[in-house]
Every structure is written in C-alpha cells, then in structure tokens.
PDB file of C-alpha atoms in Angstrom:
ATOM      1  CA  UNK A   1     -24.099 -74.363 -25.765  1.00 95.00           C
ATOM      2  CA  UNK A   2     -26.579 -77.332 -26.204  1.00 95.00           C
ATOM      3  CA  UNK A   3     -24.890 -80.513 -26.693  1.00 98.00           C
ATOM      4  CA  UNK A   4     -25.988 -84.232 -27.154  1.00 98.00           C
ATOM      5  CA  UNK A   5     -23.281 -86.795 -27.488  1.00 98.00           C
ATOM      6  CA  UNK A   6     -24.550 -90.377 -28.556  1.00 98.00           C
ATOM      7  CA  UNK A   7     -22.625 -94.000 -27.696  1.00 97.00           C
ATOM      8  CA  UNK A   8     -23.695 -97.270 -27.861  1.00 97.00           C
ATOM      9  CA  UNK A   9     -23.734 -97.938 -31.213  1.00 97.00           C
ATOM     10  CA  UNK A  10     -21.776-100.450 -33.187  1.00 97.00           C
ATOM     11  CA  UNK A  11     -22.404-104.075 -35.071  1.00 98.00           C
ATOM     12  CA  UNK A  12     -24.782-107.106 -33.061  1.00 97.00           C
ATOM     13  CA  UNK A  13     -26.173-109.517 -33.761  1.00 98.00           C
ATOM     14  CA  UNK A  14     -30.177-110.182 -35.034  1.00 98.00           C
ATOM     15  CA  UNK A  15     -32.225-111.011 -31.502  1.00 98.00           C
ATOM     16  CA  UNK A  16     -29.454-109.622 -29.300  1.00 98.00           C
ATOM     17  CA  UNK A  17     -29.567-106.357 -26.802  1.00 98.00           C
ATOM     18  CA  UNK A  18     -27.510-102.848 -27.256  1.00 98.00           C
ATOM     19  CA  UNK A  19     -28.258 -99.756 -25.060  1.00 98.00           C
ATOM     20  CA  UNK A  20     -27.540 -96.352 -26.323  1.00 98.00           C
ATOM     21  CA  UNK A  21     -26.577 -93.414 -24.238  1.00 98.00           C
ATOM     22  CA  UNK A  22     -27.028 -89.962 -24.879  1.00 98.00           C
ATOM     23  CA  UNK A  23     -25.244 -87.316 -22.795  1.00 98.00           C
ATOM     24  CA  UNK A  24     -26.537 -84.327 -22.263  1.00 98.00           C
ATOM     25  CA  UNK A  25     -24.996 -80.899 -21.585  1.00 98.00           C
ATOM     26  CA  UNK A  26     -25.489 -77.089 -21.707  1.00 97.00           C
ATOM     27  CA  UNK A  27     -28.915 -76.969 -20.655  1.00 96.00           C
ATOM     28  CA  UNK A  28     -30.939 -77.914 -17.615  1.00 96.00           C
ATOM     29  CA  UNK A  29     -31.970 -81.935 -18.705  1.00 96.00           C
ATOM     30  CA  UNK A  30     -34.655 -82.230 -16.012  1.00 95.00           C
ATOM     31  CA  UNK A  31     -36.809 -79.464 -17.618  1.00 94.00           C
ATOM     32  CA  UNK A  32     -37.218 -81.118 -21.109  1.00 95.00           C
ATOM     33  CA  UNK A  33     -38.765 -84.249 -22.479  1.00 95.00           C
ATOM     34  CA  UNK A  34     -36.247 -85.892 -24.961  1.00 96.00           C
ATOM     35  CA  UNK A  35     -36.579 -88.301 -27.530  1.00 97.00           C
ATOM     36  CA  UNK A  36     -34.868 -90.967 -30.363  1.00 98.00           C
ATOM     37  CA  UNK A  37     -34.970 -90.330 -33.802  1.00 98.00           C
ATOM     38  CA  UNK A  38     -33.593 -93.262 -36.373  1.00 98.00           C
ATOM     39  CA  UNK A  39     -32.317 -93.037 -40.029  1.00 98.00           C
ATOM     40  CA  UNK A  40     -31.878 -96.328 -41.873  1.00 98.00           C
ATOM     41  CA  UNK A  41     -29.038 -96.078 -44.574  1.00 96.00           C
ATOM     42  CA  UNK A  42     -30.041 -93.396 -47.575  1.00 95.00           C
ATOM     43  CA  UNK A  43     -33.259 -93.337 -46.226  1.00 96.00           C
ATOM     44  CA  UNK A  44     -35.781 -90.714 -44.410  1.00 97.00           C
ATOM     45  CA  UNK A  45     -36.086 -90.269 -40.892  1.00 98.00           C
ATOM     46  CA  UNK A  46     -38.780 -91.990 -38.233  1.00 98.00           C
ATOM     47  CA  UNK A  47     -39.389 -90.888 -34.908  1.00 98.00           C
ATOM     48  CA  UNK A  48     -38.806 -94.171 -32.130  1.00 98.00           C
ATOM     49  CA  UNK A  49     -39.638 -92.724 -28.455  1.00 98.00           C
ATOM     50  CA  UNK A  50     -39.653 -89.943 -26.268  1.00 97.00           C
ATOM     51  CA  UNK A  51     -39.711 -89.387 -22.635  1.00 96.00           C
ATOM     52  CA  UNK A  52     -41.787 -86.937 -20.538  1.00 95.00           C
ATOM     53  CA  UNK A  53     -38.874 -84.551 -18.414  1.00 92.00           C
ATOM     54  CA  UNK A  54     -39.577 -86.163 -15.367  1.00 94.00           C
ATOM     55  CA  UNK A  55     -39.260 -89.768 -17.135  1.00 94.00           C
ATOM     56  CA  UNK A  56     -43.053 -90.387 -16.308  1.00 95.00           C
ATOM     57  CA  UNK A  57     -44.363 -90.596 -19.554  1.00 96.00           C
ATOM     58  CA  UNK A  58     -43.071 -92.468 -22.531  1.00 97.00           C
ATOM     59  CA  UNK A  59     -44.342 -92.912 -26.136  1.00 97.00           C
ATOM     60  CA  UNK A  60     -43.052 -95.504 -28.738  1.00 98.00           C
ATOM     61  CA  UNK A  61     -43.043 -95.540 -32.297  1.00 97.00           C
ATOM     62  CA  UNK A  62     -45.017 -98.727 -33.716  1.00 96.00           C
ATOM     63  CA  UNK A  63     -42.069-100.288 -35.044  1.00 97.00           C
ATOM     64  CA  UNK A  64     -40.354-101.044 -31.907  1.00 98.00           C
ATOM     65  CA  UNK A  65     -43.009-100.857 -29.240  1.00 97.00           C
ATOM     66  CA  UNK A  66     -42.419-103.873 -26.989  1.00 97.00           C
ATOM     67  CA  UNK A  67     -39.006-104.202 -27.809  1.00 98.00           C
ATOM     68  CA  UNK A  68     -37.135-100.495 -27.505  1.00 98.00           C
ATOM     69  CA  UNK A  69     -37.274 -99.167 -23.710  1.00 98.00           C
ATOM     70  CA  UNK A  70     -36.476 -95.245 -23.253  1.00 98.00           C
ATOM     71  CA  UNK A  71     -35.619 -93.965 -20.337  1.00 98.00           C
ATOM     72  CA  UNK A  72     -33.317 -91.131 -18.254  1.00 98.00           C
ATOM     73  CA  UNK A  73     -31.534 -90.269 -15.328  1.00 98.00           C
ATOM     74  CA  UNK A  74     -31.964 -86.614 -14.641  1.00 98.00           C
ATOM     75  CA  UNK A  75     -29.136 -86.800 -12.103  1.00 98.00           C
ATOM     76  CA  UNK A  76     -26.621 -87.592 -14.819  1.00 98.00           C
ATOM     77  CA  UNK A  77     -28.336 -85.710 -17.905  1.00 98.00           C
ATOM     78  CA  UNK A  78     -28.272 -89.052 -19.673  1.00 98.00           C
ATOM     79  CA  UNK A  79     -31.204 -90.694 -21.917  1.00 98.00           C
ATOM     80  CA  UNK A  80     -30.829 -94.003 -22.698  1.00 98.00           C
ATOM     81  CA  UNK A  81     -32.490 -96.528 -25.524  1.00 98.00           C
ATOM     82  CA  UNK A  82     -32.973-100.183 -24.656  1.00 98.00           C
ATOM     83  CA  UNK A  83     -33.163-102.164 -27.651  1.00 98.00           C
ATOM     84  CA  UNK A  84     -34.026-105.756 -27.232  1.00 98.00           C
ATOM     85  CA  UNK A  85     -34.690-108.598 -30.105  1.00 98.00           C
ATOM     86  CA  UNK A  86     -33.081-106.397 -32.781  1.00 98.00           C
ATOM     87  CA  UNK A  87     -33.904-107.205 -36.148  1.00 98.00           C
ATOM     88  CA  UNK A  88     -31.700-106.503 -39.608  1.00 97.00           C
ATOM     89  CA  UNK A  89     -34.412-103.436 -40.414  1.00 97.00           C
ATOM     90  CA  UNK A  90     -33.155-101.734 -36.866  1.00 98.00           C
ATOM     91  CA  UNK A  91     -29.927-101.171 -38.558  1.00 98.00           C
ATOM     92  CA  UNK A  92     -29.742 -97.128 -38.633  1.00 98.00           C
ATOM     93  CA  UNK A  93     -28.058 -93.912 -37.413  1.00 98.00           C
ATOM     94  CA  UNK A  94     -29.779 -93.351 -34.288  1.00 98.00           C
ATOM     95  CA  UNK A  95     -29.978 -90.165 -33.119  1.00 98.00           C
ATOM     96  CA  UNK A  96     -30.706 -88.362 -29.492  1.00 98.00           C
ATOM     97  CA  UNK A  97     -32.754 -85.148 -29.632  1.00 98.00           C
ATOM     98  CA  UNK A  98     -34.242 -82.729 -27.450  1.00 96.00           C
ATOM     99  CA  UNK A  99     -38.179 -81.502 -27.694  1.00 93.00           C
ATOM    100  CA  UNK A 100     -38.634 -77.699 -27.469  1.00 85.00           C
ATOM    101  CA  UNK A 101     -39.331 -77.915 -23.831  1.00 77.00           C
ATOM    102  CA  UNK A 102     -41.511 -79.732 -21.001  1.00 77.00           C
ATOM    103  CA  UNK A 103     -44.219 -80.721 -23.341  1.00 81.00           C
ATOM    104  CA  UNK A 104     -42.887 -82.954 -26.641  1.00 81.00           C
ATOM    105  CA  UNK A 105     -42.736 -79.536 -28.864  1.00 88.00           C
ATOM    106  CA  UNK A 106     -40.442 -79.410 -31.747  1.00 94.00           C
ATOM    107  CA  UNK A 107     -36.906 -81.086 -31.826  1.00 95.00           C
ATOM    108  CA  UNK A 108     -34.574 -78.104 -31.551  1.00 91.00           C
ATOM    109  CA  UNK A 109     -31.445 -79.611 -31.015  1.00 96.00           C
ATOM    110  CA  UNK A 110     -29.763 -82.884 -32.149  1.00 98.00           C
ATOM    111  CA  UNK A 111     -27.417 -84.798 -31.759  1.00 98.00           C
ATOM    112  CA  UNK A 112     -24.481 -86.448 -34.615  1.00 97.00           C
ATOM    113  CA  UNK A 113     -25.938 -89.672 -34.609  1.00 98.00           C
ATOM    114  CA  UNK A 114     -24.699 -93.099 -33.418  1.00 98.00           C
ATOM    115  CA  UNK A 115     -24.812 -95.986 -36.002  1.00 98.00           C
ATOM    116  CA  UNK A 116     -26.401 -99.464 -35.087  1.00 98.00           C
ATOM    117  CA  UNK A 117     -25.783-102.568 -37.223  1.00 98.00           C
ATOM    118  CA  UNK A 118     -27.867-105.387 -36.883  1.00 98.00           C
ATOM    119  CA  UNK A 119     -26.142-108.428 -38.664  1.00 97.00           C
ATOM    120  CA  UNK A 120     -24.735-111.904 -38.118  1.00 95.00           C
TER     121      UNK A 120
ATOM    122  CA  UNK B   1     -51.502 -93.206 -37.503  1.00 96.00           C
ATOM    123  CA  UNK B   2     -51.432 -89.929 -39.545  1.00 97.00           C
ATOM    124  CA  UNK B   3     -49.701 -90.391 -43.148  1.00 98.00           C
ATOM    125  CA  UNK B   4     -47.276 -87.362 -43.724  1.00 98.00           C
ATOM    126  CA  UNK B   5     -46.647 -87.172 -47.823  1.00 98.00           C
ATOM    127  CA  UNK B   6     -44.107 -84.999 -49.242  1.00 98.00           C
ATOM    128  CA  UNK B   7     -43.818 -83.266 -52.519  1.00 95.00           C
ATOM    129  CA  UNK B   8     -42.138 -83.388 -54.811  1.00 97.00           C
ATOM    130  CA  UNK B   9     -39.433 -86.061 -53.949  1.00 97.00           C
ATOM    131  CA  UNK B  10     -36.862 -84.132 -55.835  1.00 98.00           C
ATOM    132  CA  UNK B  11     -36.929 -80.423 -57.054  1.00 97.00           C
ATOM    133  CA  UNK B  12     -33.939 -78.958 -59.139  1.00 97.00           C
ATOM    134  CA  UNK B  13     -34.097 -75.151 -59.011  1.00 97.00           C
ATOM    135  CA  UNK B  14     -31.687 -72.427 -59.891  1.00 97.00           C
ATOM    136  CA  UNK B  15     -29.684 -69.813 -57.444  1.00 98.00           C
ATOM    137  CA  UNK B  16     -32.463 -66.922 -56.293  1.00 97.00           C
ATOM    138  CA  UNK B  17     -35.598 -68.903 -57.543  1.00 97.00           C
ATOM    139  CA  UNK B  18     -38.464 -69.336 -55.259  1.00 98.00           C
ATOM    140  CA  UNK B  19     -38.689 -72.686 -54.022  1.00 98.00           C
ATOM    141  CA  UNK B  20     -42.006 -74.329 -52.398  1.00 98.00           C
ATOM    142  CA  UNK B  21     -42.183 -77.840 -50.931  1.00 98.00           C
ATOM    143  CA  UNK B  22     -45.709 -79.506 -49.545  1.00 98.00           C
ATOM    144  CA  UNK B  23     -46.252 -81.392 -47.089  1.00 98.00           C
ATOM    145  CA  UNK B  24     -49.956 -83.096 -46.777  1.00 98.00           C
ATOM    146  CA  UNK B  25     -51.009 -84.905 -43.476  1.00 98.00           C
ATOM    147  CA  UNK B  26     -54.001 -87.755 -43.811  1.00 98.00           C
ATOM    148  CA  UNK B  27     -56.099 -85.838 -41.212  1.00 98.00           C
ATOM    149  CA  UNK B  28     -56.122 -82.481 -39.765  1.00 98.00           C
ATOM    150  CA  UNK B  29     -53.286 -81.547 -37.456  1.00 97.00           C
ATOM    151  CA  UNK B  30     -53.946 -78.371 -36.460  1.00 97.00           C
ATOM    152  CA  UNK B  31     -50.610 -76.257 -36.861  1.00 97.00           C
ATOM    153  CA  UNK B  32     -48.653 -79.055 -35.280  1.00 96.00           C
ATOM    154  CA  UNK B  33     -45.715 -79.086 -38.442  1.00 97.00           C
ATOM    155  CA  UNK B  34     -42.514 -78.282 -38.539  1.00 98.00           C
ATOM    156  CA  UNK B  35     -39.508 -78.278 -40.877  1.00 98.00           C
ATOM    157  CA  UNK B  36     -36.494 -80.103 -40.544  1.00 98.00           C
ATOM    158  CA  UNK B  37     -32.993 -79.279 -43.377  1.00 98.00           C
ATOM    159  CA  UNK B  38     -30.490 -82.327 -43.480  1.00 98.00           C
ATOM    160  CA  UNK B  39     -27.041 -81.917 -45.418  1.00 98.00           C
ATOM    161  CA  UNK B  40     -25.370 -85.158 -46.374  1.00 96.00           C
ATOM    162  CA  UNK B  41     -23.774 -86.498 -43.974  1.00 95.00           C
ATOM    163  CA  UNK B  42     -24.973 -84.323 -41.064  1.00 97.00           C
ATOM    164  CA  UNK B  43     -27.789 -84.081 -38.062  1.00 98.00           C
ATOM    165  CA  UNK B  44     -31.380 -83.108 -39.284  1.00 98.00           C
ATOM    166  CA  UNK B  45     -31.687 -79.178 -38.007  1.00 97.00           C
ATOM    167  CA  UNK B  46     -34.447 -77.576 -37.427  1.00 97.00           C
ATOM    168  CA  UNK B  47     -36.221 -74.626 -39.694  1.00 98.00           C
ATOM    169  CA  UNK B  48     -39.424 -74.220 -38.663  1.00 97.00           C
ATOM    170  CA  UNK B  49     -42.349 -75.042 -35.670  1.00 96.00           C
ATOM    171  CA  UNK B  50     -45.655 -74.933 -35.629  1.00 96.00           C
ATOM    172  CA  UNK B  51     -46.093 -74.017 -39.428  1.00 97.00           C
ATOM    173  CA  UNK B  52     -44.951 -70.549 -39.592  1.00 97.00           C
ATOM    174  CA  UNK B  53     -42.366 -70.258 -36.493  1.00 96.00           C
ATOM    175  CA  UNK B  54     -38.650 -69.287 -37.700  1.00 97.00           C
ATOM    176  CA  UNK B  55     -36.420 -70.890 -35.522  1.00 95.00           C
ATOM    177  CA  UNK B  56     -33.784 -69.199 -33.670  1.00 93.00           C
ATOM    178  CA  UNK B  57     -30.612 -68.236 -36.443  1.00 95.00           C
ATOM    179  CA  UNK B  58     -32.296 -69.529 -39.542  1.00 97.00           C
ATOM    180  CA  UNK B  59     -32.242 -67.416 -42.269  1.00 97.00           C
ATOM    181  CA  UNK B  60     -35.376 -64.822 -43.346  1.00 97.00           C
ATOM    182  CA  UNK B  61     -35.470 -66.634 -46.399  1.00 98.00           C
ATOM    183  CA  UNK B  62     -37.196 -69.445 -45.210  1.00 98.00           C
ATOM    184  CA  UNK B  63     -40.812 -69.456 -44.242  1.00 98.00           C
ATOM    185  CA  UNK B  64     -44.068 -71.929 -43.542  1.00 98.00           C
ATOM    186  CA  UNK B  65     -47.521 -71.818 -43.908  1.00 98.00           C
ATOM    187  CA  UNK B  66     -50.710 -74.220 -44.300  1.00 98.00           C
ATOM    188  CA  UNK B  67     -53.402 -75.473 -41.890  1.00 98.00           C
ATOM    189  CA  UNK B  68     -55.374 -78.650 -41.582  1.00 97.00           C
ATOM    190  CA  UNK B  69     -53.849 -81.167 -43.580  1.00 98.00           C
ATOM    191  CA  UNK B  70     -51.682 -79.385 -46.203  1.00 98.00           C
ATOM    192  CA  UNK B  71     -48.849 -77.367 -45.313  1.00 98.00           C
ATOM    193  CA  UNK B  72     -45.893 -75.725 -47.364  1.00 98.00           C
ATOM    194  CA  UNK B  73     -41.993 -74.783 -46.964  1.00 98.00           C
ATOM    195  CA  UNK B  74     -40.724 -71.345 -48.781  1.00 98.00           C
ATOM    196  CA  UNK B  75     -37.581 -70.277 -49.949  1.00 98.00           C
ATOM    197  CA  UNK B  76     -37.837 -66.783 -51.251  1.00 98.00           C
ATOM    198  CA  UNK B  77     -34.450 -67.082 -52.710  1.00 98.00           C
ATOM    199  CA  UNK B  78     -32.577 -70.217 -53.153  1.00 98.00           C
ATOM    200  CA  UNK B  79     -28.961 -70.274 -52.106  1.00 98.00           C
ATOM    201  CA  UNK B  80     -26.386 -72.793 -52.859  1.00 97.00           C
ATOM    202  CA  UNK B  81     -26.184 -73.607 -48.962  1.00 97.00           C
ATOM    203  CA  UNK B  82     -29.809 -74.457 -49.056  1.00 98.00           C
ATOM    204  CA  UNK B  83     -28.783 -78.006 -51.205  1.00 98.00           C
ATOM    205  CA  UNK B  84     -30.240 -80.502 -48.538  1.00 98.00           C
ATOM    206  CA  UNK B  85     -32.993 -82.893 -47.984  1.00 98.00           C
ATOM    207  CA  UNK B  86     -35.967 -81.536 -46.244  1.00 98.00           C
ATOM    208  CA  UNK B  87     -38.554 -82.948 -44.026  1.00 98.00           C
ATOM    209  CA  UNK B  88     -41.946 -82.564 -42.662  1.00 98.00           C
ATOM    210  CA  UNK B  89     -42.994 -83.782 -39.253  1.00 98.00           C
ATOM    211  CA  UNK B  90     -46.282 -83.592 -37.364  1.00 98.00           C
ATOM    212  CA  UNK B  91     -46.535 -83.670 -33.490  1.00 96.00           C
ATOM    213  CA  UNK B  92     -50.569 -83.244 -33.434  1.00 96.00           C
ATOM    214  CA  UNK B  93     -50.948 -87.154 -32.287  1.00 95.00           C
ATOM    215  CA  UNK B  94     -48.580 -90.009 -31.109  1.00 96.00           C
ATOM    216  CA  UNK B  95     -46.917 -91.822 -32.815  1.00 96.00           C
ATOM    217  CA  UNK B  96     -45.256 -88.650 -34.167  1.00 97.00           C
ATOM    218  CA  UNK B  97     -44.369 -89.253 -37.843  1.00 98.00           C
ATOM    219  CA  UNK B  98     -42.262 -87.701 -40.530  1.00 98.00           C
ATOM    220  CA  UNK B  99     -42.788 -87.296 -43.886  1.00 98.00           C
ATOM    221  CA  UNK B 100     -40.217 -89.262 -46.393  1.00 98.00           C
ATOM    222  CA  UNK B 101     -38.421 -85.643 -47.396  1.00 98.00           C
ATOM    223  CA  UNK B 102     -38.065 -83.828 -50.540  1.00 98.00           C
ATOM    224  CA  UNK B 103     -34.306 -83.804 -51.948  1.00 98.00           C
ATOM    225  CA  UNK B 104     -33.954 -80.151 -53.320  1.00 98.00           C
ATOM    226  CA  UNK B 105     -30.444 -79.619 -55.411  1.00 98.00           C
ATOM    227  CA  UNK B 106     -29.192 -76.799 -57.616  1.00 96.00           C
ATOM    228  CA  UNK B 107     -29.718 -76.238 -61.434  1.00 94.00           C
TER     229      UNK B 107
END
C-alpha cells in the first residue's frame, strides 16, 4: 500500500526557515518524480515543486521560486521542502504527492497534509 | 502561465441527476487534464488523467472528455458520496496549475 506521511509543519515566524519531510513507503521511491502541493485555509489548491526521480530535475511554482528548495534522498524514500523567507501568504496545508511515474504524470497518490503557519 | 477556469463555482444537484463541470485552459493543452475530488477535511484524490482516463477504483460513474482548451467532468448519476469540491489541473507546461474548483453539494 502507497503511503506518504508529511512532518515539518507547525507555527514560525514571517522571514524564518522550516523544512518539511515526506516519507515515503509501499512503492519503489527511486522510480517516480514527486512533488508539493499547498492549500491555503478554505481555499483551492496550487501546485509548488516537483522533483525528477533521480532528483536531477526540479520545477518551482512562481510563487516561491527562489525561496522553496525541493529535494530527495532516494536511499531513505524521503522528499523534502526547504522553505526559506516565509511570508504570512505561505501559511497552508502542505501536502506531499507522488506523479504517476518517472515522467511528472498525474498525482495518484497523496498524502494527509502537514499544516504551516506563518505568523509572529 | 496557462489560466485554468472552472465552472460553475458551485452546482446544487439532486441524487441520480447528471452532473457536468468545465474546466477551460487559456491555451491549448493537448489532453494534459485531469480531475482531482476533495471531501472536507481530507487529501485531494484523484478521478481522472489525461481527460478521459478512469483511475484505478473510481467509480463508472465518473467520466472526462474535452480537447484543446475546454474540457469537462461527468457524473452520470450523482450520489450523496460524490458531495466534494472538484478540481481541474493541467500538466501540458510548467508551472503546472490548477483550476480554483467547483463546490458541487446535494439538493
């Protein structure tokens, strides 16, 4: 059974640094590009990254280009989201999800989210 | 960057009515749309790829069609399980975008 298990996530501060995790399991990681997908609070949902399988190849949603960092380690089926100079409209359910295979098809499989607060 | 508008933003239909949802992108993108269902409080899940692609476990009563820039979600026969949010997203061109969803509840 696919599963993706988010951390990371909690309240900091505007211009501060979080990393996410996501933990991977149930599949082989290496063979799939993965990605981030964020939901601010009652609103719709807007891609942020993804991540060829072999962690060659990243893309970045024009929001947080420059600031947001994706990477993985295929050794521990983990993705990860750097997130540096955070800003108040960052503030969403972030969530980890996996592309249909090694090419950035469809997201088949998701995982429950991990919320990030940016306040003071 | 390719718009992605849904209609409508809200749709109130009865038990067993056919339901249809749009989805228009800004520019052609060539099949590359699929459907995502979110219930309160859950993980989007996916419905449908590239336009017309059932995924795996998801009812018959779904299905997708459209090409170039307009694109549309079918429920044959609404169910009360089928109260959820739905969204559009293209993959044709980076930055992949969604569209803002279409809230669908029951009559």
């Amino acid at each position: 059974e696919v599963q993706l298990v988010e951390s990371g996530g909690g309240l900091v501060q505007p211009g501060r640094s979080m990393k996410l995790s996501c933990a991977a399991s149930g599949f082989t990681f290496s063979d799939y590009y993965m990605a981030w997908v964020r939901q601010a609070p009652k609103k719709g949902l807007e891609w942020v990254a993804s991540i060829s399988y072999e962690g060659s190849s990243t893309y970045y949603g024009d929001s947080v280009k420059g600031r947001f960092t994706i990477s993985r380690d295929n050794a521990k089926s983990t993705l990860y989201l750097q997130m540096n100079s955070l800003r108040s409209e960052d503030t969403a359910t972030y969530y980890c999800a996996r592309h249909g295979g090694n090419s950035p098809h469809w997201f088949a499989y998701w995982g429950q989210g991990t919320l990030v607060t940016v306040s003071s | 960057d390719i718009q992605m508008t849904q209609s409508p933003s809200f749709l109130s239909a009865s038990v067993g009515e056919r339901v249809t949802l749009s989805c228009k992108a800004s520019q052609n993108i060539n099949k590359y749309l699929d459907w995502y269902q979110q219930k309160l409080g859950e993980a989007p899940k996916l419905l449908i790829y590239n336009t017309n692609n059932l995924h795996t476990g998801i009812p018959s009563r779904f299905s997708g069609s459209g090409s170039g820039t307009d694109y549309t979600l079918t429920i044959s026969s609404l169910q009360p399980e089928d109260v959820a949010t739905y969204f559009c997203l293209q993959r044709n061109s980076w930055p992949l975008t969604f569209g803002s969803g279409t809230k669908l509840e029951i009559k």
